[in-house]
Coordinates of C-alpha atoms in Angstrom, one line a residue:
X823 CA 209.3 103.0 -135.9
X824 CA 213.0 102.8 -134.2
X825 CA 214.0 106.3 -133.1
X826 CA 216.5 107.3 -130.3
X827 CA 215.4 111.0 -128.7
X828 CA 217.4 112.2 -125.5
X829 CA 219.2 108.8 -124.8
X830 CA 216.1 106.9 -125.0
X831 CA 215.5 104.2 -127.6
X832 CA 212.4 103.1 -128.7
X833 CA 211.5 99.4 -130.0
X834 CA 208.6 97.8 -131.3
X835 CA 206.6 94.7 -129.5
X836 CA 203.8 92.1 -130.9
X837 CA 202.0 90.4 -128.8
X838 CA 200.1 87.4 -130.5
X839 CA 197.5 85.3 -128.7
X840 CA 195.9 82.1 -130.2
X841 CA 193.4 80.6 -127.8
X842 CA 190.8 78.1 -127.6
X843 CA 188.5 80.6 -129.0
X844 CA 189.4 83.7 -129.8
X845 CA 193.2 85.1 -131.6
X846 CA 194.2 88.8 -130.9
X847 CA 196.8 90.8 -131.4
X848 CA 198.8 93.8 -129.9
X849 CA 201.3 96.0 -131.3
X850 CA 203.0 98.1 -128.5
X851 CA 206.2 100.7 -128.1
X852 CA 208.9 100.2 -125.4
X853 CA 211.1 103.4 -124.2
X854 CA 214.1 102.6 -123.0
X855 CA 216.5 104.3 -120.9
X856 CA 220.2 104.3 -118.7
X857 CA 218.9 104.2 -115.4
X858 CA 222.0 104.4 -113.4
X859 CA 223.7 107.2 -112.5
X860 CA 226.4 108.9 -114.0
X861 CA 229.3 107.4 -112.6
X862 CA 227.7 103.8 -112.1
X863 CA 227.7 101.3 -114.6
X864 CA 225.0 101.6 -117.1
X865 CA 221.5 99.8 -116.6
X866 CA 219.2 99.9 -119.3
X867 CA 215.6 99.5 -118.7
X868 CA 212.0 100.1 -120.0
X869 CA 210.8 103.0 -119.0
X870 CA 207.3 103.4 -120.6
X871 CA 205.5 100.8 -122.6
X872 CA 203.0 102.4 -125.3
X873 CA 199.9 100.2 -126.7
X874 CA 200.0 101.4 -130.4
X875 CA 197.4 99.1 -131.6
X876 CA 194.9 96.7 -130.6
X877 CA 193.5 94.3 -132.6
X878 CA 189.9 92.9 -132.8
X879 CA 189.2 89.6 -131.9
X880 CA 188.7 87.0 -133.9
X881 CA 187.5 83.4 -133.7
X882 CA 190.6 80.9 -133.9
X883 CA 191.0 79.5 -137.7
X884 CA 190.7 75.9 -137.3
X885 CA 191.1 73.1 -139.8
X886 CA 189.4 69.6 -140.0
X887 CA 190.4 67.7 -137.4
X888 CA 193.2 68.5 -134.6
X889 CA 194.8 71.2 -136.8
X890 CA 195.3 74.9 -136.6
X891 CA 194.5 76.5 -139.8
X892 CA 198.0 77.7 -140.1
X893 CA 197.7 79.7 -143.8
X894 CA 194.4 81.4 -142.2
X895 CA 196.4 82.8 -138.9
X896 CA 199.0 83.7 -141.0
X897 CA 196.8 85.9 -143.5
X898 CA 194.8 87.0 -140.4
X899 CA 198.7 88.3 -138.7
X900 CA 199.6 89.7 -142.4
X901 CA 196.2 91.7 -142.1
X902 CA 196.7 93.0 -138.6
X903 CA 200.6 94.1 -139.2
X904 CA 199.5 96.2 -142.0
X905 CA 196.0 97.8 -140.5
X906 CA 198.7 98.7 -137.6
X907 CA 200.6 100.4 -140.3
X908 CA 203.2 98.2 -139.2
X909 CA 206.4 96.5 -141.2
X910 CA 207.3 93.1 -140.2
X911 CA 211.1 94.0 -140.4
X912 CA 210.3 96.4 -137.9
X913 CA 209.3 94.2 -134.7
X914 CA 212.2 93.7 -132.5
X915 CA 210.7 91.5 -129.7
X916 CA 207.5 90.0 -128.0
X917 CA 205.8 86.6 -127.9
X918 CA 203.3 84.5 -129.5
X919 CA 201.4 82.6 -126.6
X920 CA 199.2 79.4 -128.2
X921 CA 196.7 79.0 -125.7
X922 CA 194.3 77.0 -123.5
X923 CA 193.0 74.0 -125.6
X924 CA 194.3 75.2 -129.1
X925 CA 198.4 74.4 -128.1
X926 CA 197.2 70.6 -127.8
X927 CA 196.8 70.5 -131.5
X928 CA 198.4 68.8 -133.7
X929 CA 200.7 71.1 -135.5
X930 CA 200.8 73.6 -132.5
X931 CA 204.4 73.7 -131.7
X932 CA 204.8 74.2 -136.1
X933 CA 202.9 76.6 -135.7
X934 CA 204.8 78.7 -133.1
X935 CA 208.4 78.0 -134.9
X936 CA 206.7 79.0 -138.5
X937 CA 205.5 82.4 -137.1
X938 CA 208.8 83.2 -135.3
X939 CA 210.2 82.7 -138.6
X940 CA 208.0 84.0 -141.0
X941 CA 205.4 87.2 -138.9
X942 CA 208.7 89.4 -138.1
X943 CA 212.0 88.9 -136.2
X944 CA 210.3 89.0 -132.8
X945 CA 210.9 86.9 -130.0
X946 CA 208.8 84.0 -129.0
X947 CA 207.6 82.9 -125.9
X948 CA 205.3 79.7 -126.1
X949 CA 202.9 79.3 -122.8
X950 CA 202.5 76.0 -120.7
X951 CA 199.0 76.7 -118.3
X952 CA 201.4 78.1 -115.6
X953 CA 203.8 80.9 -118.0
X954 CA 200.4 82.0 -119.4
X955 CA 198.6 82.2 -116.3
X956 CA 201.4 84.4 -115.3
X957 CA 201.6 86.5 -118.5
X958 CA 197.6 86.7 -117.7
X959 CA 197.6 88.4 -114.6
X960 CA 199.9 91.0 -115.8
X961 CA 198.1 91.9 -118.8
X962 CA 194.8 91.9 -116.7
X963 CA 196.4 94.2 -113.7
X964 CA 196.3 91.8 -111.2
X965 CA 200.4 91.6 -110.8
X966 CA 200.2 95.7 -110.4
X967 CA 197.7 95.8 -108.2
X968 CA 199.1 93.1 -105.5
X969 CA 202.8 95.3 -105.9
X970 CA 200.8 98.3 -105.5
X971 CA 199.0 97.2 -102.4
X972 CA 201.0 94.8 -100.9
X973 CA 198.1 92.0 -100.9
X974 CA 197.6 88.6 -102.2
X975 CA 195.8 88.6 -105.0
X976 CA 195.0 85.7 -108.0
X977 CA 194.2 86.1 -111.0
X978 CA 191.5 83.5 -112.7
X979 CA 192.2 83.7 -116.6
X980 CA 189.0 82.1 -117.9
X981 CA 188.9 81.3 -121.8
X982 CA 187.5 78.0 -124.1
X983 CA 188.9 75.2 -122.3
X984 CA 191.4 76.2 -119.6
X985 CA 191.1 78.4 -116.5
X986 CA 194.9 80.1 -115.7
X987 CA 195.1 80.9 -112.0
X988 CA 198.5 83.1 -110.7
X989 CA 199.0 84.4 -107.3
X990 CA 201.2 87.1 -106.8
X991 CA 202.0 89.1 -102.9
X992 CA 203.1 92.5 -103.1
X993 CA 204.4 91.7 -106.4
X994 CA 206.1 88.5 -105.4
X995 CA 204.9 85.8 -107.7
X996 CA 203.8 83.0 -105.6
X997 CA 202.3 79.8 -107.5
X998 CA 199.9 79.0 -110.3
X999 CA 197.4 76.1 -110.9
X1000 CA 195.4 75.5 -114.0
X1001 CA 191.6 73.8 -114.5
X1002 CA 189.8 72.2 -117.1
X1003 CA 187.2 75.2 -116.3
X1004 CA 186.2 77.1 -119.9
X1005 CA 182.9 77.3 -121.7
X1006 CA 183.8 75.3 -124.9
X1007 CA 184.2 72.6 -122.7
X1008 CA 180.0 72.1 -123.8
X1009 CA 179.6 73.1 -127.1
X1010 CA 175.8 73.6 -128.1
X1011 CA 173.7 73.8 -132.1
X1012 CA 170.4 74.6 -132.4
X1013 CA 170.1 73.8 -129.2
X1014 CA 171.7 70.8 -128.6
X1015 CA 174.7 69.7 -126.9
X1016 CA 177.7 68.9 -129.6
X1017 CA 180.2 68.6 -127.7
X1018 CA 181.1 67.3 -124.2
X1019 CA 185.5 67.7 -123.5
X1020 CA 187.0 64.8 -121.9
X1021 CA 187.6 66.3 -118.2
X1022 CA 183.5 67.5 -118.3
X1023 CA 182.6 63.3 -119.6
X1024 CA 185.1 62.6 -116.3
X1025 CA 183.4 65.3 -114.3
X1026 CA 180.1 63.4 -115.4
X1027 CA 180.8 59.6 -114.3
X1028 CA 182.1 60.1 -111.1
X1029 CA 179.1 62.5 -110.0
X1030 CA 177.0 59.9 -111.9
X1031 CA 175.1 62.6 -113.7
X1032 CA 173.4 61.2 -117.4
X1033 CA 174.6 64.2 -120.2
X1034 CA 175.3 63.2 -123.5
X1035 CA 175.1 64.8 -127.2
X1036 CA 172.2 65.7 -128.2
X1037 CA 170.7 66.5 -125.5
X1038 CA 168.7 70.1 -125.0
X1039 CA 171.1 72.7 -124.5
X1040 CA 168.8 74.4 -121.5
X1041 CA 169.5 70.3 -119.3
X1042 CA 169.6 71.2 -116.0
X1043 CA 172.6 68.8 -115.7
X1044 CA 174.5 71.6 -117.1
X1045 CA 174.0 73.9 -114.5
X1046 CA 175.2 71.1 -111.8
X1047 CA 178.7 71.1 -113.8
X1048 CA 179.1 74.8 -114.0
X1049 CA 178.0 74.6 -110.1
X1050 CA 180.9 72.0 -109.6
X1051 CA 183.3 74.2 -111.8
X1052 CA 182.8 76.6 -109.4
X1053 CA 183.0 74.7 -105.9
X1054 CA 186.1 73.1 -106.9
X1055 CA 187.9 77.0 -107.6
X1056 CA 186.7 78.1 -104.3
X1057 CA 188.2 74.9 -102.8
X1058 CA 191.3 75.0 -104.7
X1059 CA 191.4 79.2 -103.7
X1060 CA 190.8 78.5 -100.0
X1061 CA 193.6 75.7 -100.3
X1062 CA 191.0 72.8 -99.8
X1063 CA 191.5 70.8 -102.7
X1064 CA 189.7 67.0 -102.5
X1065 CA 189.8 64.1 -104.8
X1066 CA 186.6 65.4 -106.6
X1067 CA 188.7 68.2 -108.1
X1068 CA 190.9 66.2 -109.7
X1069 CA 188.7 65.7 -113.2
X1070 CA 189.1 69.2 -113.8
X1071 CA 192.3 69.9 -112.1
X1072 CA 195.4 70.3 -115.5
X1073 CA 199.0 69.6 -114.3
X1074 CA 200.0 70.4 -110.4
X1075 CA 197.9 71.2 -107.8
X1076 CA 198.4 74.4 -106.5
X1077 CA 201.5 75.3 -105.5
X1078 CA 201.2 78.8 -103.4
X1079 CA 201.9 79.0 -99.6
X1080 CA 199.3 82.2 -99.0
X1081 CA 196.2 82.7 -97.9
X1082 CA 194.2 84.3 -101.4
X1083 CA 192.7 87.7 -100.0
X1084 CA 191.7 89.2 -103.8
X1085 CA 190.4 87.5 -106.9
X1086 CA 190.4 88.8 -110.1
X1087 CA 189.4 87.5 -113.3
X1088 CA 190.2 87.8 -117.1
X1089 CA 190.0 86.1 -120.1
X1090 CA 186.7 85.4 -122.6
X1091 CA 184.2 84.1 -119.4
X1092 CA 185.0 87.2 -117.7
X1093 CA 183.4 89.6 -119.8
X1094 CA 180.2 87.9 -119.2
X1095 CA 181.2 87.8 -115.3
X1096 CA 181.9 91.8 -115.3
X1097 CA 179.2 92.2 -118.0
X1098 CA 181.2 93.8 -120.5
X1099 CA 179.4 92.1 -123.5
X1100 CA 176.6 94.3 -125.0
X1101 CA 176.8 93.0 -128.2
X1102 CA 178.2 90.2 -130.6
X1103 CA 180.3 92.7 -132.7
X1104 CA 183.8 92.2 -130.8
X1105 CA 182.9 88.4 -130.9
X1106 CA 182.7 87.8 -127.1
X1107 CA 179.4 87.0 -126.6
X1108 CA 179.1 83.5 -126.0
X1109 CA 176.0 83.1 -128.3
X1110 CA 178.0 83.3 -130.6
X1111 CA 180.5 80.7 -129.7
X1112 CA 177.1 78.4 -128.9
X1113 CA 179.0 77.1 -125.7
X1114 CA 178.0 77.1 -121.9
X1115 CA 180.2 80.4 -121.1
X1116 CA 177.7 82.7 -120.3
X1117 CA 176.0 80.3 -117.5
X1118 CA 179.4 79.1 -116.5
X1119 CA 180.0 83.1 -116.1
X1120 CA 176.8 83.9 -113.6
X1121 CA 177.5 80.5 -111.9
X1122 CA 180.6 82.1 -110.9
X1123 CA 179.8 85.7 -110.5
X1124 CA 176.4 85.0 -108.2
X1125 CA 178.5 81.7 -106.4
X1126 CA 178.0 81.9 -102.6
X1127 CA 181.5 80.6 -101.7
X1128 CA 183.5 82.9 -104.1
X1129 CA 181.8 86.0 -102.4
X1130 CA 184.2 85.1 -99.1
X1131 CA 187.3 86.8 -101.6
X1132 CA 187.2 90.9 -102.2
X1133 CA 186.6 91.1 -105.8
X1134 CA 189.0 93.3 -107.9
X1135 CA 188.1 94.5 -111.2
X1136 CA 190.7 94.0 -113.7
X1137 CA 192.0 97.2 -115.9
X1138 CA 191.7 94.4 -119.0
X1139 CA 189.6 91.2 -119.4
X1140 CA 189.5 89.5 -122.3
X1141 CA 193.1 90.6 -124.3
X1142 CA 194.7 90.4 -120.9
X1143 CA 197.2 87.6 -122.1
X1144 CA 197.9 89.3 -125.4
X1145 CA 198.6 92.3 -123.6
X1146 CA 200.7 90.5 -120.9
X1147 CA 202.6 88.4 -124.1
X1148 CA 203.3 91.9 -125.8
X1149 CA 204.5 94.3 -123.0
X1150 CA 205.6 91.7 -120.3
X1151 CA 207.6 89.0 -121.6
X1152 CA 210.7 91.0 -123.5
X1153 CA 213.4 91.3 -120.8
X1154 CA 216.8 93.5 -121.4
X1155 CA 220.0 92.4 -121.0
X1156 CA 222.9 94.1 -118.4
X1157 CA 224.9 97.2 -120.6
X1158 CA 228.1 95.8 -120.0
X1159 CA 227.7 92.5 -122.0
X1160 CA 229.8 91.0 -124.8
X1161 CA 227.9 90.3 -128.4
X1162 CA 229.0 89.3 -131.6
X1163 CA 226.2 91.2 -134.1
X1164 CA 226.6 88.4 -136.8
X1165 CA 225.9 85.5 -134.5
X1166 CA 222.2 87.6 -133.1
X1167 CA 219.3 87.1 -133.5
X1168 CA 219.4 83.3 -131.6
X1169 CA 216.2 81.3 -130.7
X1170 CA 214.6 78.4 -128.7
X1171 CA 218.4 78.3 -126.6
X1172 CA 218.0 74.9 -123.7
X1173 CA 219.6 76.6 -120.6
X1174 CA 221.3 74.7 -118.5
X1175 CA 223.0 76.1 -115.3
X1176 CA 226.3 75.9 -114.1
X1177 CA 226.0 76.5 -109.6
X1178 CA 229.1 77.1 -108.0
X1179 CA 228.2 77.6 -104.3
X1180 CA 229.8 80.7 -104.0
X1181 CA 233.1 78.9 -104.0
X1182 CA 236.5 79.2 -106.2
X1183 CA 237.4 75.8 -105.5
X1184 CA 236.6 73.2 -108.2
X1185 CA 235.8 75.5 -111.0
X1186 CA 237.0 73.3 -113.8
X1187 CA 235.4 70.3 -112.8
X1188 CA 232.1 71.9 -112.2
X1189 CA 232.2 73.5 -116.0
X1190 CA 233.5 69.8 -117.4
X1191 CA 230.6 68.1 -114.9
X1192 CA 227.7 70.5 -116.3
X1193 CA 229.1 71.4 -120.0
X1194 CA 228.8 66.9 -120.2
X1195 CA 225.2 66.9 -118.4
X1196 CA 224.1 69.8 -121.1
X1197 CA 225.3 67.7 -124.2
X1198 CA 223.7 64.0 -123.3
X1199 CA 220.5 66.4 -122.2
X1200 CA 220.0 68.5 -125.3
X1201 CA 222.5 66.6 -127.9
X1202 CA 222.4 63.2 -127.2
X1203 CA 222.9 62.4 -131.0
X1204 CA 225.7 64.8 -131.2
X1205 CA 224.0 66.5 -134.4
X1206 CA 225.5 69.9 -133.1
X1207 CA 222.2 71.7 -131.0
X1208 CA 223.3 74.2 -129.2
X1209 CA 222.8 75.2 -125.7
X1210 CA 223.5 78.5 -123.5
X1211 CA 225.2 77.8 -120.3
X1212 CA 224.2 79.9 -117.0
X1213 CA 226.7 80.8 -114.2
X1214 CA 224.9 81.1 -111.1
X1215 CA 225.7 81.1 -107.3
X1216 CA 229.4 82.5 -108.6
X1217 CA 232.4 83.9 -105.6
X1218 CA 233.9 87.1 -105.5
X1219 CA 236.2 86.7 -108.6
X1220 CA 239.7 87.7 -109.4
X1221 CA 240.7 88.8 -112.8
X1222 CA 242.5 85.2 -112.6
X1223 CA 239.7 83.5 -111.3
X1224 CA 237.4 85.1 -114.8
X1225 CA 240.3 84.0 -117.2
X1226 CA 240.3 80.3 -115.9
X1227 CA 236.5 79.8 -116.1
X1228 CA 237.0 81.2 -119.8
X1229 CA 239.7 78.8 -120.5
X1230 CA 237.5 76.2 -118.9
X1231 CA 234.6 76.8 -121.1
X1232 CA 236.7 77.0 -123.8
X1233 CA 238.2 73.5 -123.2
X1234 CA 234.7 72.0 -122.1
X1235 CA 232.8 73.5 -125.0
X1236 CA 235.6 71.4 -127.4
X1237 CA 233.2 68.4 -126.9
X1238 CA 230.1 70.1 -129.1
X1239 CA 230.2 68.4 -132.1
X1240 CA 229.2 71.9 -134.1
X1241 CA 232.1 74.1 -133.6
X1242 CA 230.5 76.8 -135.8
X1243 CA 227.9 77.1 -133.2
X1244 CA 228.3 80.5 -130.7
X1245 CA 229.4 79.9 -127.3
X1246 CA 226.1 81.1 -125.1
X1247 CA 226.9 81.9 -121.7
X1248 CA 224.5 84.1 -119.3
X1249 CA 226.3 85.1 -115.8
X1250 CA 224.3 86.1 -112.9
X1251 CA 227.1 88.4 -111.4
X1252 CA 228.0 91.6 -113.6
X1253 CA 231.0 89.9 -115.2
X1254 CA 229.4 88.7 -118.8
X1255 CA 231.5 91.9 -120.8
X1256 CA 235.0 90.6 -119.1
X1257 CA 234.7 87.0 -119.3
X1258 CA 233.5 87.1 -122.9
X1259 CA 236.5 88.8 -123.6
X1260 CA 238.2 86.1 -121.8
X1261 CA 236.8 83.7 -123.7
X1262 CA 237.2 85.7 -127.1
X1263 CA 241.3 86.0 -126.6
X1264 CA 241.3 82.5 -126.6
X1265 CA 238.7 81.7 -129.1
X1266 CA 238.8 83.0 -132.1
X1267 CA 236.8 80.7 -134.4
X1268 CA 233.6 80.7 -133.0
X1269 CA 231.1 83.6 -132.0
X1270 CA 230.6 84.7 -128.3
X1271 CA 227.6 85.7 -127.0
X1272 CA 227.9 86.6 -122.9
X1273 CA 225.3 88.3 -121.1
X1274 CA 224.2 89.1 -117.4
X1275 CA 221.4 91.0 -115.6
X1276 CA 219.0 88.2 -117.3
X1277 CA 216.9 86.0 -114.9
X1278 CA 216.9 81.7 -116.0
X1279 CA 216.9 79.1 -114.6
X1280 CA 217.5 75.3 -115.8
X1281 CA 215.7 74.3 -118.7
X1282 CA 214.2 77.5 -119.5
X1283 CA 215.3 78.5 -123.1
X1284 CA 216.1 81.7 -124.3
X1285 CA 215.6 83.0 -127.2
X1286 CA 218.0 86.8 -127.8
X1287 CA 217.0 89.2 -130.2
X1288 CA 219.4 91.5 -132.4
X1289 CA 221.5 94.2 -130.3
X1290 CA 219.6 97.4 -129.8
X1291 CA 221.6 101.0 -130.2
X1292 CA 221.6 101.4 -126.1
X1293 CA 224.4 98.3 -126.4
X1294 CA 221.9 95.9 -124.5
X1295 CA 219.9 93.0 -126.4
X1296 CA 216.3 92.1 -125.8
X1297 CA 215.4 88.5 -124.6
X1298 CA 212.4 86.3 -124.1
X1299 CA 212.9 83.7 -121.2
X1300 CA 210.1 81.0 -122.4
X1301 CA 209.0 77.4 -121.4
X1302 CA 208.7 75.0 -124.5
X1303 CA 205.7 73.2 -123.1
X1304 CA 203.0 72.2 -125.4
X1305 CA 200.4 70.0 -124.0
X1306 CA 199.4 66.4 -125.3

């Protein structure tokens, strides 16, 4: 599926979602091109991202207990690759996102590592609430829509257990939140309540309501808790949060500075909320699921104090986060990087970030200050992890001034108790192609990997696929943040 035509390369993307309810998958094609002109150096970027197939949705395989039923998502993956007519060998990037109430299971974080390894050499980009309420409102349209017309907009990804809220402004992203809002958070057979989560049994005492398993799934009780779902996303919307939010409330409180004009929503909830579920054959409709989605849906959809926001309809609802983790998440490195093949593909790389204040003064100690920082952080035991060090806030920089950072790094990097390991470095400026030459004069044992044009910050990791015809590499920029 890898073919270069006119000086632009195409590579093939997965997306993989796992959520609370449902698993999906997405198999797209990204076009990329030089950008720059002629006599400018080059910039490679996607162009054109192709959906080339779209899985359909399945419930999550679950084991007894707290467990994801990892042989059964692997068979399911196998399955889906080779309906797609697709080769694992031939996906070069894109994420698998564990979602919502699923990544606090037990073997969640196995889970994400085995399929890096074992579903394709693809990139991986495992969601905390706020990386996959981001990836959410891309995938749903919410991101293009406030770029396109310059307003405020959040997006409210509703699945099982977790509601993922991001606001972007004119295509600035602007803050996230997260709630314990989902329908599986009552689960219902024949009729009867089988489940009540922990933040809805919290919701329940301090409102002093009586619900309890085995009551009648049609308790009026219910409908006070989807009401309270609802007040407390208006109020956390409109900036109004109050201490009887916080049962439902996951993580930080919100953390945009705008005033919301748009809402949109995605996820499983919201194709009962747009009313895009006329039957149970794509596995949406929550009679299946036997859970209070559907009443949680009209609560919200016919809710007096959500009607204050201009409702946008999203251009996809309930695969908006596996669309967003399979055509939003790969970024492309700067042309004019350096890259040993042999030491690529690298994965689940602890950034950790070098500032310089835009000053030439001090250079060594601020490497030897930050090189020590990254090892008691990320190799306390000394049992030779490595680590990918990023140069930010750098001067205007003489040749001399590029050739003493490398010897810097060089003497800094002395202290890693794995010397086979690459030496990682990502620059902000455009310098990554003549300081890992720098480096690469004066280092000849180990691998250098030096690349720019990538947007980190500290304690993201990176994980940087194989290096692509156009000269560039791929990488995922990902948080490592499973719940517990």
């Amino acid at each position: 599926m890898r073919r270069r035509d006119r000086g632009i390369e195409h590579i093939i993307s997965a997306g993989i979602d796992i959520g609370t309810s449902t698993t999906k998958l997405v198999i797209s094609r990204f076009s990329l091109m030089n950008t720059a002109g002629a006599s400018h150096v080059p910039r490679i970027e996607i162009i054109d991202t192709e959906i080339l197939y779209k899985s359909p949705i399945y419930r999550t395989p679950l084991s007894q207990g707290d467990e994801i039923d990892m042989p059964a998502v692997f068979a399911l993956v196998r399955n889906e690759y080779s309906k797609a007519g697709i080769r694992e060998n031939e996906i070069q990037t894109g994420a698998v996102i564990i979602t919502g109430e699923t990544a606090t299971k037990r073997n969640a974080e196995e889970m994400v590592r085995r399929l890096s390894d074992e579903a394709g050499e693809f990139l991986v980009a495992t969601a905390g609430p706020d990386l996959e309420g981001m990836i959410a409102a891309k995938g749903s349209g919410a991101y293009e829509h406030s770029k396109r017309t310059g307003r405020t907009v959040a997006n409210i990804d509703i699945g099982g257990g977790t509601a993922n809220i991001a606001v972007y402004q004119a295509g600035l992203f602007k803050g996230t939140c997260t709630l314990h809002i989902g329908g599986r958070l009552i689960e219902y057979e024949e009729k009867r309540i089988v489940k009540l989560s922990r933040p809805v049994q919290a919701l329940l005492e301090m409102q002093k309501w009586d619900l309890r398993i085995g009551d009648a799934s049609d308790s009026p009780i219910i409908g006070r808790v989807a009401n309270a779902m609802a007040e407390t996303l208006a109020r956390i919307l409109a900036g109004q949060a109050t201490a009887e939010d916080e049962p439902l409330l996951l993580g930080h409180p919100p953390n945009w500075d705008v005033t919301v004009e748009d809402i949109m929503f995605s996820g499983g909830v919201s194709e009962c909320i747009y009313r895009l579920e006329p039957n149970d054959t794509d596995g949406t409709n929550a009679s299946v699921y036997h859970d209070m989605g559907v009443q949680l849906a009209e609560t919200l959809r016919t809710h007096p104090r959500l009607a204050r926001w201009r409702w946008v309809h999203p251009l996809e609802t309930v695969r908006a986060t596996v669309l967003g983790a399979g055509t939003q998440t790969t970024e492309i490195s700067g042309a004019t990087i350096q890259v040993e093949r042999e030491v690529l593909p690298l994965k689940n790389l602890p950034v950790h970030r070098i500032s310089f204040g835009h000053e030439t003064e001090g250079l060594q100690d601020k490497i030897f200050r930050a090189v020590e920082q990254a090892l008691e952080l990320y190799d306390p035991g000394q049992e030779g992890r490595n680590f990918a060090l990023y140069l930010s806030e750098m001067p205007h920089l003489r040749f001399h001034d590029v050739q003493h950072i490398a010897a810097s790094l060089n003497e800094a990097l002395r202290r890693q108790s794995d010397q086979r390991q690459p030496i990682v470095v990502v620059t902000e400026n455009d310098i990554a192609k003549v300081l890992g030459q720098s480096l690469q004069v004066i280092q000849r044992e180990r691998g250098i990997l030096c690349i720019d044009q990538i947007r980190v910050e500290n304690g993201d990791y990176l994980d940087i696929g194989r290096m692509l015809h156009s000269g560039v590499v791929p990488v995922v920029v990902k948080t490592l943040a499973f719940h517990s």
